[in-house]
Amino acid sequence: MKTAIPFPSKAYMLDSGEHYLIRPIHSDDRDRIIELFNHLSPESRYLRFAHAISKLPDAFLDDILQLDYAKEMALVAVIRNKQGDEEIIGISRYVTPPNKNVCEFSLSVSDHYAAHGIGTHLMLDLFAYAKENQLQEMLGYVLSRNLKMLHLVSELGFQVTNLDDDPDFKTVSLLL
Ligand SMILES: CC(C)(COP(=O)(O)OP(=O)(O)OC[C@H]1O[C@@H](n2cnc3c(N)ncnc32)[C@H](O)[C@@H]1OP(=O)(O)O)[C@@H](O)C(=O)NCCC(=O)NCCS
Protein backbone atom coordinates (compact mmCIF):
# COMPACT_ATOMS: atom_id res chain seq x y z
CA MET A 1 0.00 0.00 0.00
CA LYS A 2 1.25 3.50 -0.79
CA THR A 3 0.96 6.15 1.89
CA ALA A 4 1.70 9.84 1.38
CA ILE A 5 4.30 9.49 4.10
CA PRO A 6 5.11 5.93 5.25
CA PHE A 7 3.50 5.04 8.57
CA PRO A 8 5.33 2.33 10.50
CA SER A 9 3.20 -0.23 12.36
CA LYS A 10 3.43 0.28 16.11
CA ALA A 11 3.09 -2.43 18.75
CA TYR A 12 1.22 -1.88 22.03
CA MET A 13 0.44 -4.15 24.96
CA LEU A 14 -2.87 -4.69 26.74
CA ASP A 15 -2.98 -5.16 30.52
CA SER A 16 -3.54 -8.89 29.82
CA GLY A 17 -0.08 -9.03 28.21
CA GLU A 18 -1.65 -9.50 24.75
CA HIS A 19 -0.09 -7.37 22.03
CA TYR A 20 -1.84 -5.40 19.33
CA LEU A 21 -0.52 -3.45 16.38
CA ILE A 22 -1.69 -0.15 14.96
CA ARG A 23 -1.12 -0.08 11.21
CA PRO A 24 -2.62 1.61 8.14
CA ILE A 25 -5.66 -0.14 6.68
CA HIS A 26 -4.91 -2.60 3.85
CA SER A 27 -6.99 -3.05 0.73
CA ASP A 28 -7.67 -6.68 1.78
CA ASP A 29 -9.11 -5.69 5.21
CA ARG A 30 -12.74 -5.74 3.97
CA ASP A 31 -13.84 -8.88 5.85
CA ARG A 32 -11.99 -7.80 9.00
CA ILE A 33 -13.77 -4.40 8.96
CA ILE A 34 -17.13 -6.17 8.55
CA GLU A 35 -16.26 -8.44 11.50
CA LEU A 36 -15.38 -5.42 13.66
CA PHE A 37 -18.74 -3.87 12.80
CA ASN A 38 -20.52 -7.15 13.61
CA HIS A 39 -18.90 -7.06 17.05
CA LEU A 40 -20.19 -3.56 17.84
CA SER A 41 -23.35 -3.39 19.94
CA PRO A 42 -26.36 -1.55 18.43
CA GLU A 43 -25.60 1.32 20.85
CA SER A 44 -21.94 1.58 19.70
CA ARG A 45 -23.07 1.50 16.06
CA TYR A 46 -25.51 4.29 16.79
CA LEU A 47 -22.86 6.37 18.55
CA ARG A 48 -20.42 5.91 15.65
CA PHE A 49 -22.81 6.50 12.73
CA ALA A 50 -25.39 8.72 14.50
CA HIS A 51 -28.23 6.50 13.30
CA ALA A 52 -29.31 2.88 13.68
CA ILE A 53 -27.43 0.72 11.18
CA SER A 54 -27.41 -3.08 10.89
CA LYS A 55 -25.00 -3.54 7.94
CA LEU A 56 -22.06 -1.50 6.67
CA PRO A 57 -22.97 -0.02 3.28
CA ASP A 58 -20.81 -1.30 0.40
CA ALA A 59 -20.06 2.30 -0.59
CA PHE A 60 -18.61 2.94 2.88
CA LEU A 61 -16.39 -0.13 2.60
CA ASP A 62 -15.25 0.74 -0.93
CA ASP A 63 -14.42 4.22 0.23
CA ILE A 64 -12.41 3.22 3.26
CA LEU A 65 -10.44 0.53 1.41
CA GLN A 66 -9.43 2.82 -1.45
CA LEU A 67 -8.15 5.87 0.36
CA ASP A 68 -6.38 8.78 -1.24
CA TYR A 69 -3.53 8.78 1.23
CA ALA A 70 -2.52 12.35 0.52
CA LYS A 71 -5.85 13.51 1.99
CA GLU A 72 -7.15 10.60 4.03
CA MET A 73 -5.94 7.92 6.41
CA ALA A 74 -7.44 4.99 8.28
CA LEU A 75 -5.47 3.23 11.00
CA VAL A 76 -6.55 -0.12 12.40
CA ALA A 77 -5.68 -1.82 15.69
CA VAL A 78 -5.15 -5.54 15.10
CA ILE A 79 -4.57 -8.59 17.27
CA ARG A 80 -3.84 -12.18 16.27
CA ASN A 81 -6.61 -14.56 17.31
CA LYS A 82 -6.02 -18.12 18.55
CA GLN A 83 -5.95 -19.37 14.96
CA GLY A 84 -3.16 -16.88 14.18
CA ASP A 85 -5.40 -14.74 11.97
CA GLU A 86 -5.48 -10.95 12.22
CA GLU A 87 -8.58 -9.47 13.83
CA ILE A 88 -9.35 -5.75 13.68
CA ILE A 89 -10.37 -4.44 17.09
CA GLY A 90 -10.48 -0.70 16.37
CA ILE A 91 -10.25 1.87 13.63
CA SER A 92 -9.58 5.61 13.42
CA ARG A 93 -9.91 7.58 10.23
CA TYR A 94 -9.76 11.08 8.88
CA VAL A 95 -10.95 12.63 5.66
CA THR A 96 -9.98 16.05 4.33
CA PRO A 97 -12.22 18.31 2.27
CA PRO A 98 -10.60 19.43 -1.03
CA ASN A 99 -8.06 22.24 -0.63
CA LYS A 100 -8.40 22.38 3.14
CA ASN A 101 -5.85 21.73 5.85
CA VAL A 102 -8.52 20.65 8.32
CA CYS A 103 -9.48 16.98 8.64
CA GLU A 104 -12.52 15.26 10.12
CA PHE A 105 -12.01 12.12 12.20
CA SER A 106 -14.04 9.07 13.21
CA LEU A 107 -13.23 6.34 15.72
CA SER A 108 -14.59 2.91 16.75
CA VAL A 109 -13.27 0.27 19.11
CA SER A 110 -14.74 -3.22 19.53
CA ASP A 111 -16.91 -3.33 22.67
CA HIS A 112 -14.95 -6.35 23.84
CA TYR A 113 -11.72 -4.29 23.92
CA ALA A 114 -13.14 -1.03 25.28
CA ALA A 115 -11.39 0.90 28.08
CA HIS A 116 -7.89 -0.47 27.41
CA GLY A 117 -6.51 2.69 25.86
CA ILE A 118 -6.91 1.47 22.26
CA GLY A 119 -9.12 4.40 21.19
CA THR A 120 -6.63 6.86 22.70
CA HIS A 121 -3.68 5.24 20.88
CA LEU A 122 -5.60 5.15 17.60
CA MET A 123 -6.26 8.89 17.94
CA LEU A 124 -2.68 9.76 18.95
CA ASP A 125 -1.25 7.84 15.98
CA LEU A 126 -3.79 9.49 13.69
CA PHE A 127 -2.71 12.96 14.93
CA ALA A 128 0.92 12.08 14.21
CA TYR A 129 0.11 11.04 10.66
CA ALA A 130 -2.10 14.09 10.01
CA LYS A 131 0.63 16.41 11.29
CA GLU A 132 3.24 14.82 9.07
CA ASN A 133 0.89 15.44 6.17
CA GLN A 134 0.75 19.17 7.00
CA LEU A 135 -2.80 19.14 8.31
CA GLN A 136 -3.35 21.87 10.88
CA GLU A 137 -6.61 21.00 12.60
CA MET A 138 -8.65 17.89 13.38
CA LEU A 139 -12.36 18.12 14.06
CA GLY A 140 -15.28 15.82 14.67
CA TYR A 141 -19.00 15.78 15.39
CA VAL A 142 -19.87 13.81 18.49
CA LEU A 143 -23.36 13.01 19.77
CA SER A 144 -23.99 15.02 22.95
CA ARG A 145 -24.95 11.84 24.76
CA ASN A 146 -21.65 10.13 23.85
CA LEU A 147 -20.04 11.07 27.14
CA LYS A 148 -17.27 8.49 26.81
CA MET A 149 -16.09 9.91 23.50
CA LEU A 150 -16.41 13.50 24.74
CA HIS A 151 -14.29 12.56 27.75
CA LEU A 152 -11.70 10.80 25.56
CA VAL A 153 -11.27 13.77 23.22
CA SER A 154 -11.21 16.27 26.11
CA GLU A 155 -8.37 14.28 27.67
CA LEU A 156 -6.56 14.54 24.32
CA GLY A 157 -6.88 18.35 24.38
CA PHE A 158 -9.81 18.83 21.99
CA GLN A 159 -12.02 21.86 22.50
CA VAL A 160 -15.70 20.89 22.80
CA THR A 161 -18.29 23.34 21.42
CA ASN A 162 -22.09 23.24 21.43
CA LEU A 163 -23.83 23.56 18.07
CA ASP A 164 -26.41 26.36 18.26
CA ASP A 165 -28.74 24.76 15.74
CA ASP A 166 -28.40 21.13 16.83
CA PRO A 167 -28.27 20.23 20.53
CA ASP A 168 -27.87 16.54 19.63
CA PHE A 169 -24.26 17.11 18.50
CA LYS A 170 -21.11 18.80 19.73
CA THR A 171 -18.18 19.86 17.59
CA VAL A 172 -14.75 18.91 18.88
CA SER A 173 -11.59 20.42 17.46
CA LEU A 174 -7.87 20.28 18.03
CA LEU A 175 -5.03 22.32 16.55
CA LEU A 176 -2.40 19.82 15.49
C1 LIG B 1 -15.67 5.84 22.41
C2 LIG B 1 -14.68 4.73 22.07
C3 LIG B 1 -14.02 5.00 20.73
C4 LIG B 1 -13.61 4.69 23.18
O1 LIG B 1 -12.62 3.72 22.85
P1 LIG B 1 -11.73 3.03 24.00
O2 LIG B 1 -10.70 2.21 23.33
O3 LIG B 1 -12.62 2.37 24.97
O4 LIG B 1 -11.06 4.32 24.65
P2 LIG B 1 -9.87 4.33 25.73
O5 LIG B 1 -9.70 3.00 26.33
O6 LIG B 1 -8.69 4.95 25.07
O7 LIG B 1 -10.38 5.35 26.79
C5 LIG B 1 -11.59 5.05 27.46
C6 LIG B 1 -11.33 4.83 28.92
O8 LIG B 1 -10.41 3.77 29.14
C7 LIG B 1 -9.42 4.20 30.09
N1 LIG B 1 -8.17 3.51 29.83
C8 LIG B 1 -7.18 3.93 29.05
N2 LIG B 1 -6.17 3.03 29.09
C9 LIG B 1 -6.55 2.04 29.90
C10 LIG B 1 -5.95 0.83 30.32
N3 LIG B 1 -4.72 0.46 29.90
N4 LIG B 1 -6.65 0.03 31.15
C11 LIG B 1 -7.87 0.38 31.57
N5 LIG B 1 -8.50 1.53 31.19
C12 LIG B 1 -7.84 2.34 30.37
C13 LIG B 1 -9.31 5.65 29.81
O9 LIG B 1 -8.75 6.35 30.90
C14 LIG B 1 -10.74 5.99 29.63
O10 LIG B 1 -11.36 5.97 30.88
P3 LIG B 1 -12.01 7.25 31.47
O11 LIG B 1 -13.12 7.56 30.48
O12 LIG B 1 -12.52 6.82 32.78
O13 LIG B 1 -10.90 8.24 31.49
C15 LIG B 1 -15.39 3.34 22.00
O14 LIG B 1 -16.08 3.14 23.21
C16 LIG B 1 -16.33 3.20 20.85
O15 LIG B 1 -15.96 2.73 19.79
N6 LIG B 1 -17.62 3.61 21.06
C17 LIG B 1 -18.63 3.46 20.02
C18 LIG B 1 -18.36 4.31 18.79
C19 LIG B 1 -18.15 5.76 19.14
O16 LIG B 1 -18.74 6.30 20.04
N7 LIG B 1 -17.31 6.41 18.33
C20 LIG B 1 -17.06 7.82 18.43
C21 LIG B 1 -17.89 8.50 17.38
S1 LIG B 1 -17.44 10.20 17.26
Coordinates of C-alpha atoms and ligand atoms in Angstrom, one line a residue:
M1 CA 0.0 0.0 0.0
K2 CA 1.2 3.5 -0.8
T3 CA 1.0 6.2 1.9
A4 CA 1.7 9.8 1.4
I5 CA 4.3 9.5 4.1
P6 CA 5.1 5.9 5.3
F7 CA 3.5 5.0 8.6
P8 CA 5.3 2.3 10.5
S9 CA 3.2 -0.2 12.4
K10 CA 3.4 0.3 16.1
A11 CA 3.1 -2.4 18.8
Y12 CA 1.2 -1.9 22.0
M13 CA 0.4 -4.1 25.0
L14 CA -2.9 -4.7 26.7
D15 CA -3.0 -5.2 30.5
S16 CA -3.5 -8.9 29.8
G17 CA -0.1 -9.0 28.2
E18 CA -1.7 -9.5 24.8
H19 CA -0.1 -7.4 22.0
Y20 CA -1.8 -5.4 19.3
L21 CA -0.5 -3.5 16.4
I22 CA -1.7 -0.2 15.0
R23 CA -1.1 -0.1 11.2
P24 CA -2.6 1.6 8.1
I25 CA -5.7 -0.1 6.7
H26 CA -4.9 -2.6 3.9
S27 CA -7.0 -3.1 0.7
D28 CA -7.7 -6.7 1.8
D29 CA -9.1 -5.7 5.2
R30 CA -12.7 -5.7 4.0
D31 CA -13.8 -8.9 5.8
R32 CA -12.0 -7.8 9.0
I33 CA -13.8 -4.4 9.0
I34 CA -17.1 -6.2 8.6
E35 CA -16.3 -8.4 11.5
L36 CA -15.4 -5.4 13.7
F37 CA -18.7 -3.9 12.8
N38 CA -20.5 -7.1 13.6
H39 CA -18.9 -7.1 17.0
L40 CA -20.2 -3.6 17.8
S41 CA -23.3 -3.4 19.9
P42 CA -26.4 -1.6 18.4
E43 CA -25.6 1.3 20.9
S44 CA -21.9 1.6 19.7
R45 CA -23.1 1.5 16.1
Y46 CA -25.5 4.3 16.8
L47 CA -22.9 6.4 18.6
R48 CA -20.4 5.9 15.6
F49 CA -22.8 6.5 12.7
A50 CA -25.4 8.7 14.5
H51 CA -28.2 6.5 13.3
A52 CA -29.3 2.9 13.7
I53 CA -27.4 0.7 11.2
S54 CA -27.4 -3.1 10.9
K55 CA -25.0 -3.5 7.9
L56 CA -22.1 -1.5 6.7
P57 CA -23.0 0.0 3.3
D58 CA -20.8 -1.3 0.4
A59 CA -20.1 2.3 -0.6
F60 CA -18.6 2.9 2.9
L61 CA -16.4 -0.1 2.6
D62 CA -15.2 0.7 -0.9
D63 CA -14.4 4.2 0.2
I64 CA -12.4 3.2 3.3
L65 CA -10.4 0.5 1.4
Q66 CA -9.4 2.8 -1.5
L67 CA -8.2 5.9 0.4
D68 CA -6.4 8.8 -1.2
Y69 CA -3.5 8.8 1.2
A70 CA -2.5 12.4 0.5
K71 CA -5.8 13.5 2.0
E72 CA -7.1 10.6 4.0
M73 CA -5.9 7.9 6.4
A74 CA -7.4 5.0 8.3
L75 CA -5.5 3.2 11.0
V76 CA -6.6 -0.1 12.4
A77 CA -5.7 -1.8 15.7
V78 CA -5.2 -5.5 15.1
I79 CA -4.6 -8.6 17.3
R80 CA -3.8 -12.2 16.3
N81 CA -6.6 -14.6 17.3
K82 CA -6.0 -18.1 18.5
Q83 CA -5.9 -19.4 15.0
G84 CA -3.2 -16.9 14.2
D85 CA -5.4 -14.7 12.0
E86 CA -5.5 -11.0 12.2
E87 CA -8.6 -9.5 13.8
I88 CA -9.3 -5.7 13.7
I89 CA -10.4 -4.4 17.1
G90 CA -10.5 -0.7 16.4
I91 CA -10.3 1.9 13.6
S92 CA -9.6 5.6 13.4
R93 CA -9.9 7.6 10.2
Y94 CA -9.8 11.1 8.9
V95 CA -10.9 12.6 5.7
T96 CA -10.0 16.1 4.3
P97 CA -12.2 18.3 2.3
P98 CA -10.6 19.4 -1.0
N99 CA -8.1 22.2 -0.6
K100 CA -8.4 22.4 3.1
N101 CA -5.9 21.7 5.8
V102 CA -8.5 20.7 8.3
C103 CA -9.5 17.0 8.6
E104 CA -12.5 15.3 10.1
F105 CA -12.0 12.1 12.2
S106 CA -14.0 9.1 13.2
L107 CA -13.2 6.3 15.7
S108 CA -14.6 2.9 16.7
V109 CA -13.3 0.3 19.1
S110 CA -14.7 -3.2 19.5
D111 CA -16.9 -3.3 22.7
H112 CA -15.0 -6.3 23.8
Y113 CA -11.7 -4.3 23.9
A114 CA -13.1 -1.0 25.3
A115 CA -11.4 0.9 28.1
H116 CA -7.9 -0.5 27.4
G117 CA -6.5 2.7 25.9
I118 CA -6.9 1.5 22.3
G119 CA -9.1 4.4 21.2
T120 CA -6.6 6.9 22.7
H121 CA -3.7 5.2 20.9
L122 CA -5.6 5.2 17.6
M123 CA -6.3 8.9 17.9
L124 CA -2.7 9.8 18.9
D125 CA -1.3 7.8 16.0
L126 CA -3.8 9.5 13.7
F127 CA -2.7 13.0 14.9
A128 CA 0.9 12.1 14.2
Y129 CA 0.1 11.0 10.7
A130 CA -2.1 14.1 10.0
K131 CA 0.6 16.4 11.3
E132 CA 3.2 14.8 9.1
N133 CA 0.9 15.4 6.2
Q134 CA 0.8 19.2 7.0
L135 CA -2.8 19.1 8.3
Q136 CA -3.4 21.9 10.9
E137 CA -6.6 21.0 12.6
M138 CA -8.7 17.9 13.4
L139 CA -12.4 18.1 14.1
G140 CA -15.3 15.8 14.7
Y141 CA -19.0 15.8 15.4
V142 CA -19.9 13.8 18.5
L143 CA -23.4 13.0 19.8
S144 CA -24.0 15.0 22.9
R145 CA -25.0 11.8 24.8
N146 CA -21.7 10.1 23.8
L147 CA -20.0 11.1 27.1
K148 CA -17.3 8.5 26.8
M149 CA -16.1 9.9 23.5
L150 CA -16.4 13.5 24.7
H151 CA -14.3 12.6 27.8
L152 CA -11.7 10.8 25.6
V153 CA -11.3 13.8 23.2
S154 CA -11.2 16.3 26.1
E155 CA -8.4 14.3 27.7
L156 CA -6.6 14.5 24.3
G157 CA -6.9 18.3 24.4
F158 CA -9.8 18.8 22.0
Q159 CA -12.0 21.9 22.5
V160 CA -15.7 20.9 22.8
T161 CA -18.3 23.3 21.4
N162 CA -22.1 23.2 21.4
L163 CA -23.8 23.6 18.1
D164 CA -26.4 26.4 18.3
D165 CA -28.7 24.8 15.7
D166 CA -28.4 21.1 16.8
P167 CA -28.3 20.2 20.5
D168 CA -27.9 16.5 19.6
F169 CA -24.3 17.1 18.5
K170 CA -21.1 18.8 19.7
T171 CA -18.2 19.9 17.6
V172 CA -14.8 18.9 18.9
S173 CA -11.6 20.4 17.5
L174 CA -7.9 20.3 18.0
L175 CA -5.0 22.3 16.6
L176 CA -2.4 19.8 15.5
Ligands
LIG1 C1 -15.7 5.8 22.4 C2 -14.7 4.7 22.1 C3 -14.0 5.0 20.7 C4 -13.6 4.7 23.2 O1 -12.6 3.7 22.8 P1 -11.7 3.0 24.0 O2 -10.7 2.2 23.3 O3 -12.6 2.4 25.0 O4 -11.1 4.3 24.7 P2 -9.9 4.3 25.7 O5 -9.7 3.0 26.3 O6 -8.7 4.9 25.1 O7 -10.4 5.3 26.8 C5 -11.6 5.1 27.5 C6 -11.3 4.8 28.9 O8 -10.4 3.8 29.1 C7 -9.4 4.2 30.1 N1 -8.2 3.5 29.8 C8 -7.2 3.9 29.0 N2 -6.2 3.0 29.1 C9 -6.5 2.0 29.9 C10 -5.9 0.8 30.3 N3 -4.7 0.5 29.9 N4 -6.6 0.0 31.2 C11 -7.9 0.4 31.6 N5 -8.5 1.5 31.2 C12 -7.8 2.3 30.4 C13 -9.3 5.7 29.8 O9 -8.8 6.4 30.9 C14 -10.7 6.0 29.6 O10 -11.4 6.0 30.9 P3 -12.0 7.2 31.5 O11 -13.1 7.6 30.5 O12 -12.5 6.8 32.8 O13 -10.9 8.2 31.5 C15 -15.4 3.3 22.0 O14 -16.1 3.1 23.2 C16 -16.3 3.2 20.9 O15 -16.0 2.7 19.8 N6 -17.6 3.6 21.1 C17 -18.6 3.5 20.0 C18 -18.4 4.3 18.8 C19 -18.2 5.8 19.1 O16 -18.7 6.3 20.0 N7 -17.3 6.4 18.3 C20 -17.1 7.8 18.4 C21 -17.9 8.5 17.4 S1 -17.4 10.2 17.3

